[in-house]
Amino acid sequence: MHGLVNRAIEGFVRGCYGPQMWHDIAREAGLGFDEFEAMLHYDDALTDRVLERLADRLDQPVPMILENLGHYLVADPKAGAVRRLLRFGGAGFVDFLHSLDDLPDRARLAVDDLELPELVLHTAPRGRFSLICRGAHPGYPHVMIGILRAMADDYGSLATIEDAGPVPGGRRISVALVETAFAEARAFDLGGAERSGP
Amino acid sequence: MTGGLVPALDRLCPMHLQMDEHGIIRHAGPSLCKLRPGAGLVGQPFLDVIGLRRAAAPVDLPSLLARAGEPLHLRFRAPPRTDFKGVLVTGLPGMAALVNLSFGIGIREAVQDYDLTVADFAATDLAVEMLYLIEANAAAMAASRNLKTRLQGAMIAAEERAFTDTLTGLRNRRAMDRVLDRMIGDGRHFALMHVDLDYFKAVNDTHGHAAGDHVLQEVARAMVAVTRAEDTVARVGGDEFVILFDRLDDRTRLDDVARRLIGRLEQPILWQGRKLQISASAGTALSRAYAVPDAERLLADADTALYAAKRAGRAQHMFFDPAMARMGQGAEPLPDASRA
């Protein structure tokens, strides 16, 4: 598993549950170190052990933890670049949904060894979409659900986003758009100026 | 200009402008208007608002129009002096010329200066992809730099460990070899002192390895105390040490250091209420005695001097003398027990 993904999990645990929690998880999972390096690769088994330990400690199922992780990556200011990079996908939530097909290729332009899940969007009538998410790791679709919910909020859109069950090699995520201008979108400045604001 | 064409042009080229035969801007695309709001563009002479970069001579309207179809490098005359890439075409109905502009490599600054959004770029424009890449690349580079810094720190720590004798904290054989090679390579004068403990084996045999380890640590302390910071003190064997004195080859001073060291090492070392007694002998070779100093040769000659010192009755220090080598050739090697 790419270090960036592991690093995201680590950041999520540190940010939401504190450094001590992360320290304990790292020890219990037998990582042998306290910090993932974003630019290295790690055995998938390490990632799975971290998630298992986390599920045990939080008494939550792994898919729920992964949804929260996805939400954190977009919604928490501490999480850094993910939200901004996703917002480059389009001016509105629907544009953004259509940009997801390109997401793995976009990510590879910046980090060529980062394998993101394959995403295929199917459009249905009346603001309904289904997103097929197939990844090397079965956890990706759950992270994606969290990301999509947070991005809908970010764009000020009201949408229900749910896990619609397994498909070969991945899962189907259903997106039902209720309103595209439900709330005011969070500011997105192409040049990155909003980060220097108060 | 045909009415239907203007909205199409505004959509396809939101950064274009149209000028009449006098060079006056008659229309500007919506994104360009955002850069110079109000009367900043329309009604102004094009060449008053925008200048040509990399132009050999001042450009007037005919010479500008003559460059139709060529890539142009342009710049706003008033701040913010945004740079543009552009191309001018003629022959369209209702206008003398159309100039289409783009930000080129300065896109990041332009977007910040003018607060542009995704909607300000043509749907086919790669500007947003470019901005995305700039940002994604910066984030990836930051992560890489972070890793490099940490790896470098780890490498320095590993090297430090690789060059350190763990028991005494002195340099080890590998470190000594490196320093010696460097001194020779730099052509510096130096002295190489080989120090060998006497009676150390007896301490080890009688009081055990813990006592021996304690003695070695005390010896290391003494060696560091009598040498300068720029000297290299290395433990090169069980009870053998080499000291490299950088830029020091004064016999009187070196002999003084050796005697002070031996004097200190002859002081009983306290260990768990017991007094441990050792001594030491030393032999020194000076780099300036050789036309071309050689590490092996210097080590061997210091060793010869050391054994001459031992034969002379221990607790002695001697400088290497070529005569020793000749004497040493026929001499019986010292039995191991007497070395300890």
Short mmCIF file of N, CA, C and O in Angstrom, two decimals, chain A residues 7 35-40 81 84-85 87-88 90-91 106-107 109-111 188-193 195, chain B residues 108 111-112 115-119 121 128-129 131-133 135-137 139-141 143-144 146-147 150-151:
data_model
loop_
_atom_site.label_atom_id
_atom_site.label_comp_id
_atom_site.label_asym_id
_atom_site.label_seq_id
_atom_site.Cartn_x
_atom_site.Cartn_y
_atom_site.Cartn_z
N ARG A 7 -0.22 7.08 5.27
CA ARG A 7 -0.02 8.37 5.92
C ARG A 7 -1.38 9.06 6.17
O ARG A 7 -1.58 9.73 7.17
N GLU A 35 5.85 6.46 12.45
CA GLU A 35 5.38 7.33 11.39
C GLU A 35 5.54 6.66 10.03
O GLU A 35 6.63 6.17 9.70
N PHE A 36 4.48 6.66 9.22
CA PHE A 36 4.60 6.18 7.85
C PHE A 36 5.29 7.25 7.02
O PHE A 36 5.08 8.45 7.25
N GLU A 37 6.09 6.83 6.07
CA GLU A 37 6.68 7.77 5.13
C GLU A 37 5.77 7.87 3.91
O GLU A 37 5.44 6.85 3.30
N ALA A 38 5.40 9.08 3.54
CA ALA A 38 4.43 9.28 2.47
C ALA A 38 4.92 8.74 1.12
O ALA A 38 4.13 8.37 0.27
N MET A 39 6.22 8.70 0.92
CA MET A 39 6.73 8.36 -0.40
C MET A 39 7.32 6.95 -0.48
O MET A 39 8.04 6.63 -1.42
N LEU A 40 7.03 6.12 0.50
CA LEU A 40 7.50 4.73 0.44
C LEU A 40 6.30 3.80 0.29
O LEU A 40 5.16 4.21 0.46
N ALA A 81 -4.00 18.66 1.32
CA ALA A 81 -4.19 18.95 -0.09
C ALA A 81 -5.38 18.26 -0.74
O ALA A 81 -5.84 18.71 -1.79
N ARG A 84 -8.55 20.30 -1.89
CA ARG A 84 -8.27 21.26 -2.97
C ARG A 84 -8.04 20.54 -4.29
O ARG A 84 -8.54 20.95 -5.32
N LEU A 85 -7.29 19.46 -4.23
CA LEU A 85 -7.00 18.76 -5.48
C LEU A 85 -8.28 18.20 -6.09
O LEU A 85 -8.46 18.21 -7.30
N ARG A 87 -11.25 19.53 -5.72
CA ARG A 87 -12.07 20.63 -6.21
C ARG A 87 -11.65 21.10 -7.61
O ARG A 87 -12.44 21.71 -8.33
N PHE A 88 -10.43 20.80 -7.99
CA PHE A 88 -10.01 21.12 -9.36
C PHE A 88 -10.81 20.31 -10.38
O PHE A 88 -10.77 20.60 -11.57
N GLY A 90 -13.98 20.16 -10.93
CA GLY A 90 -15.10 20.80 -11.59
C GLY A 90 -15.66 21.94 -10.78
O GLY A 90 -15.40 22.07 -9.58
N ALA A 91 -16.46 22.78 -11.48
CA ALA A 91 -17.02 23.96 -10.83
C ALA A 91 -18.19 23.60 -9.93
O ALA A 91 -18.51 24.34 -8.99
N ARG A 106 -5.11 11.45 -13.02
CA ARG A 106 -4.67 12.74 -12.47
C ARG A 106 -3.68 12.52 -11.33
O ARG A 106 -2.65 13.18 -11.24
N ALA A 107 -4.03 11.59 -10.45
CA ALA A 107 -3.16 11.35 -9.30
C ALA A 107 -1.80 10.85 -9.77
O ALA A 107 -0.77 11.27 -9.23
N LEU A 109 -0.27 11.62 -12.42
CA LEU A 109 0.54 12.71 -12.99
C LEU A 109 1.44 13.31 -11.92
O LEU A 109 2.55 13.75 -12.21
N ALA A 110 0.94 13.34 -10.69
CA ALA A 110 1.73 13.94 -9.62
C ALA A 110 2.59 12.90 -8.92
O ALA A 110 3.74 13.15 -8.60
N VAL A 111 2.03 11.75 -8.66
CA VAL A 111 2.75 10.69 -7.94
C VAL A 111 2.59 9.43 -8.79
O VAL A 111 1.56 8.76 -8.73
N PHE A 188 -13.50 28.15 -2.90
CA PHE A 188 -12.38 27.48 -3.56
C PHE A 188 -11.72 28.46 -4.48
O PHE A 188 -12.30 28.93 -5.46
N ASP A 189 -10.51 28.82 -4.15
CA ASP A 189 -9.75 29.76 -4.95
C ASP A 189 -8.74 28.97 -5.75
O ASP A 189 -7.89 28.29 -5.19
N LEU A 190 -8.84 29.06 -7.07
CA LEU A 190 -7.94 28.28 -7.94
C LEU A 190 -6.48 28.49 -7.59
O LEU A 190 -5.68 27.58 -7.67
N GLY A 191 -6.14 29.71 -7.23
CA GLY A 191 -4.74 30.02 -6.96
C GLY A 191 -4.29 29.67 -5.56
O GLY A 191 -3.13 29.82 -5.23
N GLY A 192 -5.24 29.20 -4.74
CA GLY A 192 -4.86 28.74 -3.40
C GLY A 192 -4.85 29.84 -2.36
O GLY A 192 -4.27 29.68 -1.30
N ALA A 193 -5.50 30.99 -2.64
CA ALA A 193 -5.42 32.11 -1.71
C ALA A 193 -6.22 31.89 -0.44
O ALA A 193 -5.91 32.46 0.60
N ARG A 195 -6.21 29.62 1.56
CA ARG A 195 -5.44 29.03 2.65
C ARG A 195 -4.70 30.08 3.47
O ARG A 195 -4.42 29.90 4.63
N ARG B 108 -0.45 30.73 -12.48
CA ARG B 108 -0.67 30.70 -11.03
C ARG B 108 -0.83 32.13 -10.48
O ARG B 108 -1.77 32.41 -9.75
N VAL B 111 -4.08 33.83 -11.74
CA VAL B 111 -5.29 33.36 -11.07
C VAL B 111 -5.41 34.02 -9.69
O VAL B 111 -6.49 34.39 -9.24
N GLN B 112 -4.26 34.20 -9.03
CA GLN B 112 -4.28 34.85 -7.72
C GLN B 112 -4.56 36.34 -7.86
O GLN B 112 -5.37 36.90 -7.11
N ASP B 115 -8.33 36.61 -9.12
CA ASP B 115 -9.39 35.85 -8.48
C ASP B 115 -10.23 35.08 -9.51
O ASP B 115 -11.45 35.14 -9.50
N LEU B 116 -9.57 34.39 -10.40
CA LEU B 116 -10.28 33.67 -11.46
C LEU B 116 -10.83 32.34 -10.93
O LEU B 116 -10.32 31.79 -9.97
N THR B 117 -11.87 31.85 -11.57
CA THR B 117 -12.45 30.57 -11.20
C THR B 117 -12.44 29.64 -12.42
O THR B 117 -12.13 30.06 -13.53
N VAL B 118 -12.85 28.39 -12.15
CA VAL B 118 -12.91 27.40 -13.23
C VAL B 118 -13.73 27.94 -14.40
O VAL B 118 -13.39 27.75 -15.57
N ALA B 119 -14.80 28.66 -14.07
CA ALA B 119 -15.72 29.14 -15.11
C ALA B 119 -15.09 30.21 -16.01
O ALA B 119 -15.62 30.53 -17.07
N PHE B 121 -12.32 29.94 -17.54
CA PHE B 121 -11.51 29.34 -18.59
C PHE B 121 -12.40 28.59 -19.57
O PHE B 121 -13.43 28.04 -19.18
N VAL B 128 -6.87 24.73 -15.87
CA VAL B 128 -7.21 24.18 -14.56
C VAL B 128 -6.39 22.92 -14.28
O VAL B 128 -5.92 22.71 -13.16
N GLU B 129 -6.19 22.12 -15.32
CA GLU B 129 -5.34 20.93 -15.15
C GLU B 129 -3.92 21.34 -14.76
O GLU B 129 -3.27 20.71 -13.95
N LEU B 131 -3.06 24.09 -13.17
CA LEU B 131 -3.06 24.54 -11.78
C LEU B 131 -3.10 23.35 -10.83
O LEU B 131 -2.41 23.31 -9.81
N TYR B 132 -3.91 22.36 -11.22
CA TYR B 132 -4.00 21.15 -10.42
C TYR B 132 -2.62 20.49 -10.32
O TYR B 132 -2.17 20.11 -9.25
N LEU B 133 -1.95 20.41 -11.46
CA LEU B 133 -0.64 19.77 -11.48
C LEU B 133 0.38 20.52 -10.64
O LEU B 133 1.17 19.91 -9.92
N GLU B 135 -0.17 22.27 -8.09
CA GLU B 135 -0.45 22.06 -6.66
C GLU B 135 -0.14 20.63 -6.23
O GLU B 135 0.45 20.39 -5.18
N ALA B 136 -0.56 19.66 -7.07
CA ALA B 136 -0.30 18.25 -6.73
C ALA B 136 1.20 17.99 -6.69
O ALA B 136 1.71 17.30 -5.81
N ASN B 137 1.89 18.60 -7.65
CA ASN B 137 3.33 18.41 -7.70
C ASN B 137 4.02 19.02 -6.48
O ASN B 137 4.92 18.41 -5.91
N ALA B 139 2.73 19.35 -3.54
CA ALA B 139 2.45 18.49 -2.38
C ALA B 139 3.33 17.24 -2.42
O ALA B 139 3.89 16.82 -1.40
N ALA B 140 3.47 16.66 -3.61
CA ALA B 140 4.30 15.45 -3.74
C ALA B 140 5.77 15.77 -3.47
O ALA B 140 6.47 15.01 -2.80
N MET B 141 6.21 16.92 -3.96
CA MET B 141 7.61 17.31 -3.74
C MET B 141 7.88 17.53 -2.26
O MET B 141 8.93 17.18 -1.75
N ALA B 143 6.41 16.08 0.21
CA ALA B 143 6.50 14.77 0.85
C ALA B 143 7.85 14.12 0.55
O ALA B 143 8.47 13.51 1.42
N SER B 144 8.31 14.29 -0.68
CA SER B 144 9.61 13.70 -1.06
C SER B 144 10.76 14.36 -0.30
O SER B 144 11.67 13.69 0.16
N ASN B 146 10.60 15.78 2.54
CA ASN B 146 10.48 15.31 3.91
C ASN B 146 11.20 13.98 4.09
O ASN B 146 11.98 13.78 5.02
N LEU B 147 10.92 13.08 3.14
CA LEU B 147 11.53 11.75 3.20
C LEU B 147 13.04 11.86 3.05
O LEU B 147 13.80 11.23 3.79
N ARG B 150 14.70 13.02 6.17
CA ARG B 150 14.76 11.99 7.21
C ARG B 150 15.75 10.90 6.87
O ARG B 150 16.46 10.41 7.73
N LEU B 151 15.80 10.52 5.59
CA LEU B 151 16.76 9.49 5.19
C LEU B 151 18.18 9.98 5.41
O LEU B 151 19.05 9.23 5.83
#
